PDB file of C-alpha atoms in Angstrom:
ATOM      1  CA  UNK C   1      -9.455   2.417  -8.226  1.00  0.00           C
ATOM      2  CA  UNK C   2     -10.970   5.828  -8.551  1.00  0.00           C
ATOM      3  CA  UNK C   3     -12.426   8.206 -10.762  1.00  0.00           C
ATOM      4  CA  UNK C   4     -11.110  12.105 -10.395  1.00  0.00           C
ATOM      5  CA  UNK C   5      -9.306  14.641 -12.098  1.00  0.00           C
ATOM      6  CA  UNK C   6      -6.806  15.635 -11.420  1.00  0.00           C
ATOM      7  CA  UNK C   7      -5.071  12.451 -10.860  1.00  0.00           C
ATOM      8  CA  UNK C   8      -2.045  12.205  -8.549  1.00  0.00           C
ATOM      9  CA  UNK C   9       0.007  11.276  -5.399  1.00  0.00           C
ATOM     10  CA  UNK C  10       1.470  13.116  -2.475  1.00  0.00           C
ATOM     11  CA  UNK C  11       5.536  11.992  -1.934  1.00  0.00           C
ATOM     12  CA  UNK C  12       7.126  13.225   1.343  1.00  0.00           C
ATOM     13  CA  UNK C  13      10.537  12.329   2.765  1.00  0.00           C
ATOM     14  CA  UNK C  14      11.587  13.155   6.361  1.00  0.00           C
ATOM     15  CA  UNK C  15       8.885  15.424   8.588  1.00  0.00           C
ATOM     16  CA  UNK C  16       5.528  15.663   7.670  1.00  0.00           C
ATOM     17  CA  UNK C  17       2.133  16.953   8.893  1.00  0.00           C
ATOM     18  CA  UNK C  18       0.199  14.242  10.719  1.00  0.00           C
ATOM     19  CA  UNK C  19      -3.071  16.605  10.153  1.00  0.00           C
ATOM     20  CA  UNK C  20      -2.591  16.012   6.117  1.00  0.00           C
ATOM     21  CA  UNK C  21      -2.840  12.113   6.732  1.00  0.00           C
ATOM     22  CA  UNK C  22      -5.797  12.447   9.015  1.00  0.00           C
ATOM     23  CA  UNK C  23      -7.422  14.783   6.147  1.00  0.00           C
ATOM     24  CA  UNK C  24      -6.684  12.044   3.555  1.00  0.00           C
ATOM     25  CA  UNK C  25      -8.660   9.152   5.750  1.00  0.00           C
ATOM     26  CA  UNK C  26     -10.835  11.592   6.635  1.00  0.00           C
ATOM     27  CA  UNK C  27     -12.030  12.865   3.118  1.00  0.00           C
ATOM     28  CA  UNK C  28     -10.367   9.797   1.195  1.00  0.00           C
ATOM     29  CA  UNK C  29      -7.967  11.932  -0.815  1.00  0.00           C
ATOM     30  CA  UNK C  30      -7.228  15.370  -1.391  1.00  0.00           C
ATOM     31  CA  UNK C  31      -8.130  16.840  -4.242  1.00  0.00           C
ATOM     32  CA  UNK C  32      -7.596  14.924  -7.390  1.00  0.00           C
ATOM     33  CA  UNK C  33      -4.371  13.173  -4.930  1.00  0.00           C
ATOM     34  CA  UNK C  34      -5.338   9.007  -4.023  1.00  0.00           C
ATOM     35  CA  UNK C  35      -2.441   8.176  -2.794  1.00  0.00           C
ATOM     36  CA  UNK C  36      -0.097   9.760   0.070  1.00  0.00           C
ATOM     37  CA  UNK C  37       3.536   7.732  -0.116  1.00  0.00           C
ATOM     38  CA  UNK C  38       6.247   8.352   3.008  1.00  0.00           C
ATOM     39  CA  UNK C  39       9.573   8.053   2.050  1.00  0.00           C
ATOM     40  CA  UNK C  40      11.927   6.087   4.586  1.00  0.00           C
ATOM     41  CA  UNK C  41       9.107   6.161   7.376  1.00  0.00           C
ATOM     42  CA  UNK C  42      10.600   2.974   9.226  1.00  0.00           C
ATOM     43  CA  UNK C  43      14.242   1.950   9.441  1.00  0.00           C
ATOM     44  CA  UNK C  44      15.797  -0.618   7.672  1.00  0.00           C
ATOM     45  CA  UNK C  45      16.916  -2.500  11.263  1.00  0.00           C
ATOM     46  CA  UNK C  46      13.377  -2.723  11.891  1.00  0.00           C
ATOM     47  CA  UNK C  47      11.855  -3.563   8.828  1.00  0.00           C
ATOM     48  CA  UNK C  48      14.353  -6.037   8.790  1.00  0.00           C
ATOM     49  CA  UNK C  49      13.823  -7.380  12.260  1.00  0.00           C
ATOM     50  CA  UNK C  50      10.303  -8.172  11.014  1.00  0.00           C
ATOM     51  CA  UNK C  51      10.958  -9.162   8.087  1.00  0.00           C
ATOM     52  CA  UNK C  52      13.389 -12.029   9.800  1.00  0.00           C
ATOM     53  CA  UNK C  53      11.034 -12.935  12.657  1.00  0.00           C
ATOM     54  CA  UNK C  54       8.389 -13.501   9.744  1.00  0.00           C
ATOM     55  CA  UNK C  55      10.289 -15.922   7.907  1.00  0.00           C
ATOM     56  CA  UNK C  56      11.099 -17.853  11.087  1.00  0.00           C
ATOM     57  CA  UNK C  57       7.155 -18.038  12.342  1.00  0.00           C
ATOM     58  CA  UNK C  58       6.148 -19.111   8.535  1.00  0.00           C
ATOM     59  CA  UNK C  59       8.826 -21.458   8.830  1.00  0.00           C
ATOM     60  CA  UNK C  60       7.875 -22.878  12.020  1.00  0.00           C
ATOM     61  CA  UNK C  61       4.134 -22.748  11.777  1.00  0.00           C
ATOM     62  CA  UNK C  62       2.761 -22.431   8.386  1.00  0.00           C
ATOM     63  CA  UNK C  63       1.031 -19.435   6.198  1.00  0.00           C
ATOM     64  CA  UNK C  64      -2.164 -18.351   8.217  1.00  0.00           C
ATOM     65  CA  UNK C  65      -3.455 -18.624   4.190  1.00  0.00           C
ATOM     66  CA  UNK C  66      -2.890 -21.250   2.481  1.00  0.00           C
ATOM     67  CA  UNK C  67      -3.563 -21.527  -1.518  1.00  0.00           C
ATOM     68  CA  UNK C  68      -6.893 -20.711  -2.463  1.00  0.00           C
ATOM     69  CA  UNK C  69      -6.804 -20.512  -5.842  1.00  0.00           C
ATOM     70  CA  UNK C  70      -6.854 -16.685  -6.049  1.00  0.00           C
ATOM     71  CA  UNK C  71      -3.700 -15.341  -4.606  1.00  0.00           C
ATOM     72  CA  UNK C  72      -0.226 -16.868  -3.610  1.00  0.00           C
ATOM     73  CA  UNK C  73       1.354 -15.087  -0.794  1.00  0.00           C
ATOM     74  CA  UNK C  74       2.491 -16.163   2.616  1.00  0.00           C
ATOM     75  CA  UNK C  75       0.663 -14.467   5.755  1.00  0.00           C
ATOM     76  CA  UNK C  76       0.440 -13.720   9.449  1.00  0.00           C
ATOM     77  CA  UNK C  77      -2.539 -12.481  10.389  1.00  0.00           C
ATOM     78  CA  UNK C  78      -6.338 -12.521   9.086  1.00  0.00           C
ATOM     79  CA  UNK C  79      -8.261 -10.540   6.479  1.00  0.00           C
ATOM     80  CA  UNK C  80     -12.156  -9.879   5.961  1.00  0.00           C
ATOM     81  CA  UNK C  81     -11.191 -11.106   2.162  1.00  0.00           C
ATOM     82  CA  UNK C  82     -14.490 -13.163   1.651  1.00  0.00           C
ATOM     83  CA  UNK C  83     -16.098 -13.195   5.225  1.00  0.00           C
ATOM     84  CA  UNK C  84     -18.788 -11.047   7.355  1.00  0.00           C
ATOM     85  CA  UNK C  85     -18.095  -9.150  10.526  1.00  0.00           C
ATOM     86  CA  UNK C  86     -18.066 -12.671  12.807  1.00  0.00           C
ATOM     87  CA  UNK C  87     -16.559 -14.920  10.601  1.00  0.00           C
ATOM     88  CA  UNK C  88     -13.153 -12.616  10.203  1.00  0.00           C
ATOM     89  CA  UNK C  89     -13.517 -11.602  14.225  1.00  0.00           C
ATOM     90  CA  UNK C  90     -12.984 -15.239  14.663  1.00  0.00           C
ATOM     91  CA  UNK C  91     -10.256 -15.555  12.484  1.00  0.00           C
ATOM     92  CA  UNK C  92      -9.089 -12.497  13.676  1.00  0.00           C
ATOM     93  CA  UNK C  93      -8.186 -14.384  17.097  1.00  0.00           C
ATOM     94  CA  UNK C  94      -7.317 -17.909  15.752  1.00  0.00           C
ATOM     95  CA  UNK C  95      -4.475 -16.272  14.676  1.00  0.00           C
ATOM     96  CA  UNK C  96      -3.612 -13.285  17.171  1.00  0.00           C
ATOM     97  CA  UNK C  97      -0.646 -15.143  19.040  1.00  0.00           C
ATOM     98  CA  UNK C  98       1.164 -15.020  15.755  1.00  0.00           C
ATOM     99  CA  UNK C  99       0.612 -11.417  14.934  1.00  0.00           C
ATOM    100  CA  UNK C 100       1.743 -10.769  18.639  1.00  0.00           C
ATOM    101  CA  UNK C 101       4.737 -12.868  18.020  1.00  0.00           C
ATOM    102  CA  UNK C 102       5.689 -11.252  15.008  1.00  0.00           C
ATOM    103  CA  UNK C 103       5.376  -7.529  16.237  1.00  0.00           C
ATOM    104  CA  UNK C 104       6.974  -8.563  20.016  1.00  0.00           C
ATOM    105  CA  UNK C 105      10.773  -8.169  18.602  1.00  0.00           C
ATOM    106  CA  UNK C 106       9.906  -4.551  18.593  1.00  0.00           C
ATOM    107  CA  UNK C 107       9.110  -2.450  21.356  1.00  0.00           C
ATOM    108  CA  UNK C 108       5.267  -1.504  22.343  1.00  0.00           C
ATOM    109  CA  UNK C 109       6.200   2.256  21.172  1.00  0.00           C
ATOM    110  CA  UNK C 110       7.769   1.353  18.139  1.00  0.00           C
ATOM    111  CA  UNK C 111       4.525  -1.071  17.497  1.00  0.00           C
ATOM    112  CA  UNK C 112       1.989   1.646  18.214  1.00  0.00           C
ATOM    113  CA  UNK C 113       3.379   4.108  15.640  1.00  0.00           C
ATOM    114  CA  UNK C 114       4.268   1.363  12.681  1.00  0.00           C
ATOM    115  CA  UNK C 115       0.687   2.806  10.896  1.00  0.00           C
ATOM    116  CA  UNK C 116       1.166   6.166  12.741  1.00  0.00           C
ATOM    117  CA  UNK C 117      -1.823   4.915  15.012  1.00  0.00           C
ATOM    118  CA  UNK C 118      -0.941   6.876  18.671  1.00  0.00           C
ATOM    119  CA  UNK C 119      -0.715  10.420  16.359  1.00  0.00           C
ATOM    120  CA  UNK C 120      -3.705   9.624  14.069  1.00  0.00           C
ATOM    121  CA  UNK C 121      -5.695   8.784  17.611  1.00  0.00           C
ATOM    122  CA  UNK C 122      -4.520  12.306  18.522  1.00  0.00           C
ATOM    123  CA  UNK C 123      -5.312  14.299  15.373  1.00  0.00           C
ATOM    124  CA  UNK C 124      -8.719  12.557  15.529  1.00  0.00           C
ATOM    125  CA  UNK C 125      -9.406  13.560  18.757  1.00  0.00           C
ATOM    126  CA  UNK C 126      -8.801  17.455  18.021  1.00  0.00           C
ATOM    127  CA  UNK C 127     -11.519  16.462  14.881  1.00  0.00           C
ATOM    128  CA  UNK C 128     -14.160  15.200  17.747  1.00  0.00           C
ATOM    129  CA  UNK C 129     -13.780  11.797  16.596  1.00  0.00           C
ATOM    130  CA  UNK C 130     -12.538   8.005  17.666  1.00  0.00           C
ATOM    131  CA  UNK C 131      -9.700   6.839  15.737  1.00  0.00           C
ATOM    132  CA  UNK C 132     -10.048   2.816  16.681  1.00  0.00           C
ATOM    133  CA  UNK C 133      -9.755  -0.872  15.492  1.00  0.00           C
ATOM    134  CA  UNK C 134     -13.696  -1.596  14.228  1.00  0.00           C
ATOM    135  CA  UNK C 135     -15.374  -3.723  16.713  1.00  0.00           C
ATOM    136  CA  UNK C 136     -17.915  -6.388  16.447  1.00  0.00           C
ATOM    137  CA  UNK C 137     -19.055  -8.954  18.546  1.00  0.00           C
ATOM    138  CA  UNK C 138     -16.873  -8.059  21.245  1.00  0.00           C
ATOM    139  CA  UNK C 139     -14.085  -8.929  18.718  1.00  0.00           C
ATOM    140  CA  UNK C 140     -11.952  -6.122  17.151  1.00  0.00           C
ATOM    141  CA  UNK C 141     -10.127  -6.163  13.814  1.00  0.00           C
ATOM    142  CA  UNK C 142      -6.835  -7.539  13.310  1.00  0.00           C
ATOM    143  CA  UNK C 143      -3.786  -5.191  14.026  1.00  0.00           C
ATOM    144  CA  UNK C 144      -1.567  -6.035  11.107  1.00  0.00           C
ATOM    145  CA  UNK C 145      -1.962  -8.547   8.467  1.00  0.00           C
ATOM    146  CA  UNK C 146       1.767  -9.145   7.104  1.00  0.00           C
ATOM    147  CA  UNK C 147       2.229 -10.930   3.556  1.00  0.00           C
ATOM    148  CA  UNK C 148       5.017 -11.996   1.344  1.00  0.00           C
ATOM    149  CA  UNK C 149       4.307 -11.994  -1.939  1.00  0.00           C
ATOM    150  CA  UNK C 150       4.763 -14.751  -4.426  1.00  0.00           C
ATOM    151  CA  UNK C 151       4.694 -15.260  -8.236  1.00  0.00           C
ATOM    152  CA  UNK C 152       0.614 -14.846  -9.204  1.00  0.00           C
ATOM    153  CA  UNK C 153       1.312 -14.210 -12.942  1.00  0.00           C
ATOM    154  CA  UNK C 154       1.999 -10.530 -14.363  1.00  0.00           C
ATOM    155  CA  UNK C 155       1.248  -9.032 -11.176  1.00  0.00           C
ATOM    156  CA  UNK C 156       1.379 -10.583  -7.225  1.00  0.00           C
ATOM    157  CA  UNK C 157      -1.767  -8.804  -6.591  1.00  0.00           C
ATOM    158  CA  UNK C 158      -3.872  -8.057  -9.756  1.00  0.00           C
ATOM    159  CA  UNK C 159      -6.002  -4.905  -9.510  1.00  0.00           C
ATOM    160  CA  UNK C 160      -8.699  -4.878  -7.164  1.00  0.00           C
ATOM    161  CA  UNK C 161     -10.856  -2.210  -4.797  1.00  0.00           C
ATOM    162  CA  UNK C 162     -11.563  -2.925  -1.309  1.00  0.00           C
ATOM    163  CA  UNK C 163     -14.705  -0.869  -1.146  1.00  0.00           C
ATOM    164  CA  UNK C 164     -16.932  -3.930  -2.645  1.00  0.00           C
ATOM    165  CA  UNK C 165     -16.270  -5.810   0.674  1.00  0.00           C
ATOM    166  CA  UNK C 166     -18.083  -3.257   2.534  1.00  0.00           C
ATOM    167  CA  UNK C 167     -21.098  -4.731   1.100  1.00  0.00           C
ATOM    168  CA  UNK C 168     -20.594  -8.076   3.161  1.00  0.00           C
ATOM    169  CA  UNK C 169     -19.169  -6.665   6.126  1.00  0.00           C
ATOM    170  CA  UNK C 170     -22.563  -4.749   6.508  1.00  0.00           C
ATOM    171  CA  UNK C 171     -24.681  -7.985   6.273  1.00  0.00           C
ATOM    172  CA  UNK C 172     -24.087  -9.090   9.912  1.00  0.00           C
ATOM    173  CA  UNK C 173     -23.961  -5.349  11.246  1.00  0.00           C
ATOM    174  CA  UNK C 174     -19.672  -5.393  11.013  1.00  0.00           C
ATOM    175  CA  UNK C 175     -18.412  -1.253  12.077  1.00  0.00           C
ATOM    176  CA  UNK C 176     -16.609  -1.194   9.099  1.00  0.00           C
ATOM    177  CA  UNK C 177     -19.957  -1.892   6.585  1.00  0.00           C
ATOM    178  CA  UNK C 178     -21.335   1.558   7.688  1.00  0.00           C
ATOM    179  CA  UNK C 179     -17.862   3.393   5.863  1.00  0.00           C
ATOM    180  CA  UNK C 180     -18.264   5.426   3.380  1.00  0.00           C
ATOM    181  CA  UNK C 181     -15.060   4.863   1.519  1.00  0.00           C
ATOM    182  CA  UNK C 182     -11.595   2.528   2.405  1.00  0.00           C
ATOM    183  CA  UNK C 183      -7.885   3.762   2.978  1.00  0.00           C
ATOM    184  CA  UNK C 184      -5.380   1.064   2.974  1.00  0.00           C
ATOM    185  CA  UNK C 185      -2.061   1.350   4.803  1.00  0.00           C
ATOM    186  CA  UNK C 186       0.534  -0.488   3.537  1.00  0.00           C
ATOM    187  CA  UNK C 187       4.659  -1.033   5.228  1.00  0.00           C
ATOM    188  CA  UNK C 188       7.207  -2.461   2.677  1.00  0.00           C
ATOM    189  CA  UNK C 189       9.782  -4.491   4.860  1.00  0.00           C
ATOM    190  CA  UNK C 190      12.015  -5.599   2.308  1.00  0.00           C
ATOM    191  CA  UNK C 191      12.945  -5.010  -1.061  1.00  0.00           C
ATOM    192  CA  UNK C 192      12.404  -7.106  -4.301  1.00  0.00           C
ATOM    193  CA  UNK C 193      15.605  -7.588  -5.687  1.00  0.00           C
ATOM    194  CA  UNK C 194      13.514  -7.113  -9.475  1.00  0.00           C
ATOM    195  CA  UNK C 195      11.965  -4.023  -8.355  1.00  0.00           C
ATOM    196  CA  UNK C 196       8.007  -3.780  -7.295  1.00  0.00           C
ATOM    197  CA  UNK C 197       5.763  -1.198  -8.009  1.00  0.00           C
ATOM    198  CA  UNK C 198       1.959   0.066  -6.611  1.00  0.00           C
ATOM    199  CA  UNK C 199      -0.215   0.785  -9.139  1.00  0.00           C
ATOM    200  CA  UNK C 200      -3.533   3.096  -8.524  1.00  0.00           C
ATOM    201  CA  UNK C 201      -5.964   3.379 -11.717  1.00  0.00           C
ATOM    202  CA  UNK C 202      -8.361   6.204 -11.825  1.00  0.00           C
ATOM    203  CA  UNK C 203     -11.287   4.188 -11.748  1.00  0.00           C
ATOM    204  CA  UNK C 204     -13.670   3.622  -9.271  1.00  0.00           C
ATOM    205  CA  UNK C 205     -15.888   0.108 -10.505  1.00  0.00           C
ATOM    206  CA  UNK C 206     -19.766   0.765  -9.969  1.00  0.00           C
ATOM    207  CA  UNK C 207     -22.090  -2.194  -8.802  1.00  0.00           C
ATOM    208  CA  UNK C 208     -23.496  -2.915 -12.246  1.00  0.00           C
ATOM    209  CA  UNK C 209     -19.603  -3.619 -13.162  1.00  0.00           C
ATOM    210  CA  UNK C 210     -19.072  -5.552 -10.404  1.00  0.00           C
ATOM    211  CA  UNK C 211     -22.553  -7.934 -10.645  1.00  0.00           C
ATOM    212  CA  UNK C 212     -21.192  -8.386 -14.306  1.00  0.00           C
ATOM    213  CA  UNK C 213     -18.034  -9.511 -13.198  1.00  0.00           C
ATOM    214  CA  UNK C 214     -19.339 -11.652 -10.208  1.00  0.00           C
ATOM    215  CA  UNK C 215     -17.078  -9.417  -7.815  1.00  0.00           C
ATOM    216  CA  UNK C 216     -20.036  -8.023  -5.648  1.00  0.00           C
ATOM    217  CA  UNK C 217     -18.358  -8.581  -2.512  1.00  0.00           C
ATOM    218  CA  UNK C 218     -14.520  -9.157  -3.548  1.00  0.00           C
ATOM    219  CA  UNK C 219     -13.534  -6.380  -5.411  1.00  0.00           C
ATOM    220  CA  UNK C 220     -10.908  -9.054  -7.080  1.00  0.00           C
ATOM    221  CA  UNK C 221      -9.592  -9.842  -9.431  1.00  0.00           C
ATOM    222  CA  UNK C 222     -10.661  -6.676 -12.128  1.00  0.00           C
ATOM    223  CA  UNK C 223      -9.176  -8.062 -15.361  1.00  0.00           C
ATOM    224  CA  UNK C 224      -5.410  -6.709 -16.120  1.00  0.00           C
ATOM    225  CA  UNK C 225      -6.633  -5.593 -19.812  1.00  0.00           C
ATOM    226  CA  UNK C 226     -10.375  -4.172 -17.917  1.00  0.00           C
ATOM    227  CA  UNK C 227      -7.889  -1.794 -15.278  1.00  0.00           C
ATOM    228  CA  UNK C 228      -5.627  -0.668 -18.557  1.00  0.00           C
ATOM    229  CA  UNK C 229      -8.406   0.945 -20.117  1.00  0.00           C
ATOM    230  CA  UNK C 230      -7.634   3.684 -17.224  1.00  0.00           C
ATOM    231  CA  UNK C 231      -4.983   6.467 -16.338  1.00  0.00           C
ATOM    232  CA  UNK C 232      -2.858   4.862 -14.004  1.00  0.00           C
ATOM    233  CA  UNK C 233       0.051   5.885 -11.255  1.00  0.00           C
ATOM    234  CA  UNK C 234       2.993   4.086 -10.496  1.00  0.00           C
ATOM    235  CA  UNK C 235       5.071   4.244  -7.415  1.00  0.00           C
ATOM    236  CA  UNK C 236       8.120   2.235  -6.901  1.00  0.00           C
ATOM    237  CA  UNK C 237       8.118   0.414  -4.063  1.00  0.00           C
ATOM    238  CA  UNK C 238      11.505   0.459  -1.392  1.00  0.00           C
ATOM    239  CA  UNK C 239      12.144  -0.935   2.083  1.00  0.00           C
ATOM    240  CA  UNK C 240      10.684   1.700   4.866  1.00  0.00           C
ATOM    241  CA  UNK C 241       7.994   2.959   2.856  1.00  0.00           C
ATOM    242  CA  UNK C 242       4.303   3.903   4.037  1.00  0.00           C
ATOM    243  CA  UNK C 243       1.498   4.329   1.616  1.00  0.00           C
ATOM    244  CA  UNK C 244      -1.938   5.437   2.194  1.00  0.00           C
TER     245      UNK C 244
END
């Protein structure tokens, strides 16, 4: 959630300029733009290769999260959600054989540019700077974490901001607590047969709103009716798409 004017997003189909995406996680936007969105990205064979192998490892092994009382979704893969810099390296590994499992019915080319990661690395490198998983501990973050969504009420994922976790990644000295703002990167694999949409508000929560709320660390959930008070953009969501 952020607070700018103008407010918008970036849509591209087909070729784009991998120097605009490394500006946008660079500068975290550009110009009154929060959101970049790339139409048809990945293929539908290999979203739905994932998508399949997914359903087979969750069926086989389990959700990496289980329910917690705050959302329902099945997962491969870790998240900092709720944990400093060693406690999420940790679970960063416990699960690492399923992540690898998942991602091993595609090639190791195919795997490196899912997130664009081998032509951010170079576009970085022309800036003079390391485009990397953070590190800590000798640990690195996880690659991918990979979710289906269930039923959680009006929304599967009610509005949040993932800058408020920054605040307990820095308390055991975690790479990514020194950041000065967060870009997440998000693959759809399949499509919901309703229709989903992502929603950005133009709101960006201070602390004093997020002590008052008891979301100091999370970031989640904001209230539905709290994030309504706000401008808003909607994308609709489709198999192959990237969002930034």
């Amino acid at each position: 959630m952020f607070d700018a004017a103008p407010f918008g997003y970036i849509e591209l189909t087909g070729a784009f300029d991998i120097d605009l995406i490394a500006r946008f996680i660079e500068d975290g936007g550009i110009g009154g733009n929060r959101m970049i969105v790339l139409r048809g990205l990945h293929s539908e064979a290999t979203c739905a290769r994932l998508s399949a192998r997914f359903n087979e490892i969750v069926a086989s092994h389990g959700s990496n999260r289980g329910e917690d009382g705050v959302v329902r979704n099945q997962q491969i893969g870790a998240t900092q959600f709720k944990r400093n810099g060693e406690a999420y390296v940790r679970e960063t590994v416990r699960h690492l054989s399923h992540v690898i499992d998942l991602y091993s019915v595609l090639p190791a080319q195919d795997v490196a540019g899912l997130f664009l990661d081998d032509a951010l690395e170079r576009a970085f490198l022309k800036r003079g700077k390391l485009y990397r998983p953070a590190r800590h501990l000798g640990g690195q973050s996880n690659f991918a974490t990979t979710r289906k969504w269930l039923d959680n009420g009006k929304m599967a994922l009610h509005p949040h901001e993932d800058t408020a976790q920054i605040a307990q990644a820095a308390e055991d000295g975690f790479e990514v607590g020194t950041g000065g703002h967060t870009i997440a990167a998000n693959i759809c694999l399949s499509d919901d047969a309703e229709g989903s949409e992502t929603v950005l508000w133009n709101h960006r929560p201070d602390p004093k709103t997020r002590r008052a709320m008891g979301l100091e660390k999370t970031g989640y959930p904001y209230p539905i009716a709290y994030a309504e008070q706000f401008d808003k953009i909607s994308v609709t969501i489709r198999r192959g798409i990237f969002t930034s």
